[in-house]
PDB file of C-alpha atoms in Angstrom:
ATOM      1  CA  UNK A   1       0.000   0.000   0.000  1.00 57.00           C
ATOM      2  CA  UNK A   2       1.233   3.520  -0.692  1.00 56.00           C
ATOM      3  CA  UNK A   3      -0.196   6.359   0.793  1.00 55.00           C
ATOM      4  CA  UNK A   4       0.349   9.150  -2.057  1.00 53.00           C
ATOM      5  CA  UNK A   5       0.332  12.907  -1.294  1.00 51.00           C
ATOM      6  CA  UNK A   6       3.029  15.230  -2.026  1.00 60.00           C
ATOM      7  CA  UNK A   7       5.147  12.460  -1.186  1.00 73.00           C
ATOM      8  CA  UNK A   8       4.296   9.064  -0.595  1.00 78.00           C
ATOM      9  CA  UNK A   9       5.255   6.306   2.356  1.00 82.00           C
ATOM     10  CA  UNK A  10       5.122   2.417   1.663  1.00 87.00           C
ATOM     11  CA  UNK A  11       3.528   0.327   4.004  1.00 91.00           C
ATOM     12  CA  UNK A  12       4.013  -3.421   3.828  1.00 94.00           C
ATOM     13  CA  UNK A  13       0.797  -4.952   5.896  1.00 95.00           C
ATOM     14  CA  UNK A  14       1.290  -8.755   6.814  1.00 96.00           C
ATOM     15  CA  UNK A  15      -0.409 -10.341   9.460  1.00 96.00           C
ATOM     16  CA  UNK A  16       1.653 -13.064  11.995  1.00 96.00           C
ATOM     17  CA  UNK A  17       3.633 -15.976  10.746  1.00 96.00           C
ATOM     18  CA  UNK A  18       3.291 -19.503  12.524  1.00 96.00           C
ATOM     19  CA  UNK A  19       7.204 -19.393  12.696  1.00 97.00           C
ATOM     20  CA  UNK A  20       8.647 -16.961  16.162  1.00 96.00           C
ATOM     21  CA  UNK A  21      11.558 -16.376  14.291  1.00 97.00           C
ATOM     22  CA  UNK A  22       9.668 -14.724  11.332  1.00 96.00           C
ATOM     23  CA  UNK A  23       7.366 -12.725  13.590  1.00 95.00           C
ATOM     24  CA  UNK A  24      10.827 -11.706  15.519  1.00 95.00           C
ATOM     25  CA  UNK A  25      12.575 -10.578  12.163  1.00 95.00           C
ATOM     26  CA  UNK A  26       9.228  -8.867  10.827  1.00 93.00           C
ATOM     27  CA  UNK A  27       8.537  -6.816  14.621  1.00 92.00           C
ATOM     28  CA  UNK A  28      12.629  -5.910  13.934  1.00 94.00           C
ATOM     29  CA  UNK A  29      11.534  -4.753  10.603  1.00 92.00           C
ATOM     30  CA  UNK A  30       9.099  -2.679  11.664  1.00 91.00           C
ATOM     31  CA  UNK A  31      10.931  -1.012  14.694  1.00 92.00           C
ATOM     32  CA  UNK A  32      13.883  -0.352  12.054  1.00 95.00           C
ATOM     33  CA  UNK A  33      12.017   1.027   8.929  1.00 93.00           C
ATOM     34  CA  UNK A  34       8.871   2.060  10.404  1.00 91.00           C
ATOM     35  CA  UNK A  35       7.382   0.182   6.624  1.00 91.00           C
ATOM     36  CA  UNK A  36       5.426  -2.355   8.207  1.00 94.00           C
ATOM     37  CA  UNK A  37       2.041  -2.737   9.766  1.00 93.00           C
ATOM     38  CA  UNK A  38       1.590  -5.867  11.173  1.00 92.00           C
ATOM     39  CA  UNK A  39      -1.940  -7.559  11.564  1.00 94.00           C
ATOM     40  CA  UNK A  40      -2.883  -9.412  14.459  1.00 94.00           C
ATOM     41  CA  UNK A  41      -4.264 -12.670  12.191  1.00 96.00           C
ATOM     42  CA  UNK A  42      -2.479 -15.457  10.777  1.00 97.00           C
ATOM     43  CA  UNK A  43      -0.934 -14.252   7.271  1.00 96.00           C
ATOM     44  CA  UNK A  44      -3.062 -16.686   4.892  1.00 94.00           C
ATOM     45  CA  UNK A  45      -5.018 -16.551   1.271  1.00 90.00           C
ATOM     46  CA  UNK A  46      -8.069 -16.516   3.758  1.00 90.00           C
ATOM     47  CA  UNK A  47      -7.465 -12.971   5.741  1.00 94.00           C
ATOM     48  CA  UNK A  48      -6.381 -10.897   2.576  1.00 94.00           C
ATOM     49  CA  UNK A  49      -9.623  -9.278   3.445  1.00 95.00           C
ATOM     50  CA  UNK A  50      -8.425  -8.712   6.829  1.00 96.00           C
ATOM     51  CA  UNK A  51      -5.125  -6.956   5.421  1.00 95.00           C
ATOM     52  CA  UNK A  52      -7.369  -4.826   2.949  1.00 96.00           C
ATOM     53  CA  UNK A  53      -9.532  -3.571   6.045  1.00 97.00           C
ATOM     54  CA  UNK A  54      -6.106  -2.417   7.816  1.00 96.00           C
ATOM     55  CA  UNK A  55      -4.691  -1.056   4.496  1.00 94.00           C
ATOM     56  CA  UNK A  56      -8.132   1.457   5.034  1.00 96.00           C
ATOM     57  CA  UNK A  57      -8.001   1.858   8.408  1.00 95.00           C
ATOM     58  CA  UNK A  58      -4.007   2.988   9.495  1.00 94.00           C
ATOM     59  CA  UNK A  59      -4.265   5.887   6.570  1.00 93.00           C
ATOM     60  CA  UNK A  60      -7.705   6.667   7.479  1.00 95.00           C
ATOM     61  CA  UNK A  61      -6.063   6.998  10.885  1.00 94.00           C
ATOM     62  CA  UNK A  62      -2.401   8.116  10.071  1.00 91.00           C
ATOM     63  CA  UNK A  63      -2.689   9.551   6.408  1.00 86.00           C
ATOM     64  CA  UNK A  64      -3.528  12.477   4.894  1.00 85.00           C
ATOM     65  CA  UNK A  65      -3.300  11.500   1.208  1.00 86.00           C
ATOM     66  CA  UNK A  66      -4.964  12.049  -1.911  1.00 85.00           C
ATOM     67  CA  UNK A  67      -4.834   8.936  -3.054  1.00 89.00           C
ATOM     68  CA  UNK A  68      -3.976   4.851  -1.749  1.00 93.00           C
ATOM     69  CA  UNK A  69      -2.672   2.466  -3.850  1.00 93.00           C
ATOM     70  CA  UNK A  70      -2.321  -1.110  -3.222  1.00 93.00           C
ATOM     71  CA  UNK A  71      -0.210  -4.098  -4.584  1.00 92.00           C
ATOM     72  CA  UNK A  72       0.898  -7.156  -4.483  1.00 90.00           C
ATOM     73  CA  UNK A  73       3.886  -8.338  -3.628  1.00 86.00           C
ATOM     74  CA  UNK A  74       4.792  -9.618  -6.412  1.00 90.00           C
ATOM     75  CA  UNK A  75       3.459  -6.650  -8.864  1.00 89.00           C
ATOM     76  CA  UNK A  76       5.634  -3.674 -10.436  1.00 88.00           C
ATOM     77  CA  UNK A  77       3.811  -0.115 -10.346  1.00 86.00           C
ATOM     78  CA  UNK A  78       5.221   2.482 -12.557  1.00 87.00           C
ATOM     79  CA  UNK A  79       5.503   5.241  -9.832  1.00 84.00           C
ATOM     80  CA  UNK A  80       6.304   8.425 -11.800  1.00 85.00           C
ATOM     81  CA  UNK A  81       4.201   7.286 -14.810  1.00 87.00           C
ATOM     82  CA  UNK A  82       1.413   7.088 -12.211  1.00 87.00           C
ATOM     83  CA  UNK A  83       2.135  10.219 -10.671  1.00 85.00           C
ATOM     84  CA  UNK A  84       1.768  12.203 -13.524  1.00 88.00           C
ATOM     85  CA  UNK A  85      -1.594  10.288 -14.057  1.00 88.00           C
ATOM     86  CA  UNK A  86      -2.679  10.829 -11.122  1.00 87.00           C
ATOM     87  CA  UNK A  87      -1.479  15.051 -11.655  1.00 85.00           C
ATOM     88  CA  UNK A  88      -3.350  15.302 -14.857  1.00 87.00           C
ATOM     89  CA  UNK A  89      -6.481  13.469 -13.584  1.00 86.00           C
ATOM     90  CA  UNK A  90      -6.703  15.828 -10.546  1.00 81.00           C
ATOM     91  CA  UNK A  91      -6.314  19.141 -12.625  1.00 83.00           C
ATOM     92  CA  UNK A  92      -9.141  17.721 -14.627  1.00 85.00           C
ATOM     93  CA  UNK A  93     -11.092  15.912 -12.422  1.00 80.00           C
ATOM     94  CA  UNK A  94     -10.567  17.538  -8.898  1.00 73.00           C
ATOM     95  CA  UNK A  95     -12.666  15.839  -6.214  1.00 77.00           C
ATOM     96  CA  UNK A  96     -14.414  13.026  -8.296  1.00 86.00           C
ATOM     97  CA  UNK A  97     -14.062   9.826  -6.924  1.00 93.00           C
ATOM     98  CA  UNK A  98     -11.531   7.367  -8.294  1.00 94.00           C
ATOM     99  CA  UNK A  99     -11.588   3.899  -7.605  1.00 97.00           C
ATOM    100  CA  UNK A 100      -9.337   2.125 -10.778  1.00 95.00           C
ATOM    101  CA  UNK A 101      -7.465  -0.760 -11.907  1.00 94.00           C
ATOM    102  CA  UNK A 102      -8.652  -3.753 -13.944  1.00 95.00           C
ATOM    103  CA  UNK A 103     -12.569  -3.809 -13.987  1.00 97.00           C
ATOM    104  CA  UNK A 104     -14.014  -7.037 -13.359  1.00 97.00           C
ATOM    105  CA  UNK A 105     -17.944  -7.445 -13.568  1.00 96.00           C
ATOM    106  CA  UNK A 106     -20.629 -10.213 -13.839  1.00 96.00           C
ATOM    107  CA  UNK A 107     -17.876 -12.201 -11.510  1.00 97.00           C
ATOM    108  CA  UNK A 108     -19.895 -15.137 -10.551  1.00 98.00           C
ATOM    109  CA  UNK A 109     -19.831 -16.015  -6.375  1.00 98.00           C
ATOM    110  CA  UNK A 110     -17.904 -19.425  -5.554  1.00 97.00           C
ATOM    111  CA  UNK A 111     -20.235 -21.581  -3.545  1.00 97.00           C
ATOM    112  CA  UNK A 112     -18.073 -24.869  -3.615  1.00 96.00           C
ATOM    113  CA  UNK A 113     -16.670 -25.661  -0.538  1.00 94.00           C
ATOM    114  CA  UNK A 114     -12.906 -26.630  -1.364  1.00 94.00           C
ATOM    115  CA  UNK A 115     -12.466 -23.949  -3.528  1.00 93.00           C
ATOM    116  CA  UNK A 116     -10.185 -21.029  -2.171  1.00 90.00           C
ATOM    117  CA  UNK A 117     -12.390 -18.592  -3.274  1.00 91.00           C
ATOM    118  CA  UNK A 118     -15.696 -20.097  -1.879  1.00 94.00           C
ATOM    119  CA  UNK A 119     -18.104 -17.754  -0.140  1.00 95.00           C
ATOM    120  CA  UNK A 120     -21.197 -18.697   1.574  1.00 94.00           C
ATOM    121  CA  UNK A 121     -24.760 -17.316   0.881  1.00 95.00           C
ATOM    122  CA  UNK A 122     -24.887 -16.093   4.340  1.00 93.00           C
ATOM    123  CA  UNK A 123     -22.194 -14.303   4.034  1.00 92.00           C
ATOM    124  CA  UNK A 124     -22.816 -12.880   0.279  1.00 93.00           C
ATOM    125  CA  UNK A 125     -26.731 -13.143  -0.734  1.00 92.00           C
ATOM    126  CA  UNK A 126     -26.385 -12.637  -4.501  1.00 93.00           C
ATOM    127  CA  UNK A 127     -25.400 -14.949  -7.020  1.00 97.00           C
ATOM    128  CA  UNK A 128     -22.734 -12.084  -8.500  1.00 98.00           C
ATOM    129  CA  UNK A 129     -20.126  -9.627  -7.474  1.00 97.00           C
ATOM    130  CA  UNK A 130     -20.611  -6.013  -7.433  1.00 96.00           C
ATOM    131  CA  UNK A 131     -18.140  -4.385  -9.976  1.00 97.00           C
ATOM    132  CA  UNK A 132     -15.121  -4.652  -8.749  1.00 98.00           C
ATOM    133  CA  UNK A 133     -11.312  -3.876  -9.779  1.00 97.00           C
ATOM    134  CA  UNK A 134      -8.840  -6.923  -9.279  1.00 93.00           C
ATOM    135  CA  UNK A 135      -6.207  -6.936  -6.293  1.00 74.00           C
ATOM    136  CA  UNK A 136      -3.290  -7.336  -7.900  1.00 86.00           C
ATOM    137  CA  UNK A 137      -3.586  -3.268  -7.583  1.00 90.00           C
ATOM    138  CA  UNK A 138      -5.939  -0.936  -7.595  1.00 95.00           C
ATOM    139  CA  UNK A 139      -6.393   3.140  -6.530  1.00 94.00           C
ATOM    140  CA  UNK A 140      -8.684   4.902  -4.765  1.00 96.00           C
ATOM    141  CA  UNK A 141      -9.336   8.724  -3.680  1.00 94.00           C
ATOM    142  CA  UNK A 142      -7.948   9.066  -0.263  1.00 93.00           C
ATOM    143  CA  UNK A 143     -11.134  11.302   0.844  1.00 93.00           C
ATOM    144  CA  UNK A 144     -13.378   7.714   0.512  1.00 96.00           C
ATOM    145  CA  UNK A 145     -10.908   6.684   3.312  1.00 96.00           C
ATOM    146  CA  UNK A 146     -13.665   7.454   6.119  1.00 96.00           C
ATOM    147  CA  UNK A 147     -16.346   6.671   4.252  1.00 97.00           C
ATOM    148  CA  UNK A 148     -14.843   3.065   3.494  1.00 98.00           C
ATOM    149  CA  UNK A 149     -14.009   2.633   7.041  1.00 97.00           C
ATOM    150  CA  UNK A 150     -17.426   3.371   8.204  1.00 97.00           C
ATOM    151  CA  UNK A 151     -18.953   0.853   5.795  1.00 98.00           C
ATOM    152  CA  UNK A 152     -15.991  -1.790   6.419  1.00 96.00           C
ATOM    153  CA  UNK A 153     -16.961  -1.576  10.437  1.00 95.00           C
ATOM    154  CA  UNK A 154     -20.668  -2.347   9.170  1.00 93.00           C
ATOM    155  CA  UNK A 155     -20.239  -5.060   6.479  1.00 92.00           C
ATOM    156  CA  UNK A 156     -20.142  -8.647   6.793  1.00 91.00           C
ATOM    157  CA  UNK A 157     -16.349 -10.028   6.150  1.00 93.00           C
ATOM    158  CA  UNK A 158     -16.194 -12.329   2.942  1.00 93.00           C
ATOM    159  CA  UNK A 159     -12.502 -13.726   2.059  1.00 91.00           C
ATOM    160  CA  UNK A 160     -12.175 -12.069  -1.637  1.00 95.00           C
ATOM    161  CA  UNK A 161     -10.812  -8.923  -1.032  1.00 95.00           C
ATOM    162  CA  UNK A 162     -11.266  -7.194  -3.813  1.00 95.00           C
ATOM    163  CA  UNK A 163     -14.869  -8.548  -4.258  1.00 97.00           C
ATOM    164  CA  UNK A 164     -15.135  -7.038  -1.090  1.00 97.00           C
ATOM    165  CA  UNK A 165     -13.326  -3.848  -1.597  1.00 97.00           C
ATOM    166  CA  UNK A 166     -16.614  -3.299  -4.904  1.00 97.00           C
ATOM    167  CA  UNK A 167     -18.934  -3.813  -2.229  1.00 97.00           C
ATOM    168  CA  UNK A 168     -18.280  -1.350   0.225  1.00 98.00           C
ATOM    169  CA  UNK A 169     -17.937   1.132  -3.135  1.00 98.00           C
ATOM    170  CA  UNK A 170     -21.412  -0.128  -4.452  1.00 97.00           C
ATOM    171  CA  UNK A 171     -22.652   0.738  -0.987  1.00 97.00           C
ATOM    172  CA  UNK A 172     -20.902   4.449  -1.427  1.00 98.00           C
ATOM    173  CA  UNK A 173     -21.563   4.766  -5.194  1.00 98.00           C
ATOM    174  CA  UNK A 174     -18.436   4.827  -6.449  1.00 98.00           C
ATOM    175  CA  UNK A 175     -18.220   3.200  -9.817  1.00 97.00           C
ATOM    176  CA  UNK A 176     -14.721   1.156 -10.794  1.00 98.00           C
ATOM    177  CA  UNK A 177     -13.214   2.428 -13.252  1.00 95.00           C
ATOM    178  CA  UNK A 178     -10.986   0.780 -15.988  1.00 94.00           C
ATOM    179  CA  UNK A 179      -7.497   1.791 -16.534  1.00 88.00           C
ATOM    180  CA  UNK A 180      -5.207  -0.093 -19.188  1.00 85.00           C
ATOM    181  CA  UNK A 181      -2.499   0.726 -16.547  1.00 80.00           C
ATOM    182  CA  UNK A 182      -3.407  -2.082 -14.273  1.00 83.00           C
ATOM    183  CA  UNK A 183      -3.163  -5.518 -15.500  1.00 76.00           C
TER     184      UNK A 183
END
């Protein structure tokens, strides 16, 4: 996650490891670099959810930006091509909402069991996803920050975090928006 204002701060979030040493070495990290923000869950597939809702609550908390990315891990972000994006879109577009990345829509709910992606019906209702953008990365106006985290604290958990993520911006109106940047 980046918080981006006039400058921007990376924060990795991970939640605890099974192993002491790791959760030694990552606590070291953090006192050190000050770049990590370490959840108090186990660090599976299951609680990416869990990381998203902490990636909106420490900048909703700590930040002042004007916009949040997230990524993976294992994604590259063009920084300064995104920058001046991000520069031309706010001389043009000013307040609007942004929520963009990869658009995907008329994603169909998992209901078996096994599968990592499963969600129950009592958890999710519908048969479909609300529009969503995909978590390899996405971006999002920092001013939906409290919004988002008064609709996370209100919302049923489901394990797809970015299918969760186009939830709580269905509930806010905020459409996703394509953008050929994110893959």
């Amino acid at each position: 996650m980046i918080c981006l204002d006039r400058t921007w701060r990376t924060i990795f979030i991970v939640g605890r490891s099974n192993n002491s040493r790791t959760n030694n070495l990552l606590g070291h990290e953090s006192r050190v670099y000050g770049d990590i923000l370490l959840g108090n869950f186990l660090d599976t597939y299951k609680h990416l959810s869990l990381k998203m809702l902490l990636g909106i609550t420490w900048p909703y908390e700590h930040c002042n930006a004007k916009y949040i990315l997230k990524t993976d891990d294992d994604c590259y972000m063009n920084i300064v091509s995104l920058i001046l994006w991000l520069s031309e879109y706010h001389t043009q577009q000013g307040t609007d909402p942004l929520y963009i990345g990869k658009v995907q829509k008329n994603m169909a709910v998992v209901r078996t069991k096994s599968h990592r992606y499963y969600v129950s019906r009592s958890v999710h209702r519908g048969d479909f996803y609300a529009p969503y953008v995909s978590g390899g990365g996405y971006l999002f106006s920092g001013h939906l920050l409290s919004r988002l985290y008064k609709v996370s604290r209100h919302s049923r958990v489901f394990p797809v975090e970015d299918a969760l993520l186009g939830r709580f911006m269905r509930i806010l109106k905020v459409q996703p928006r394509h953008e050929k940047r994110f893959l």
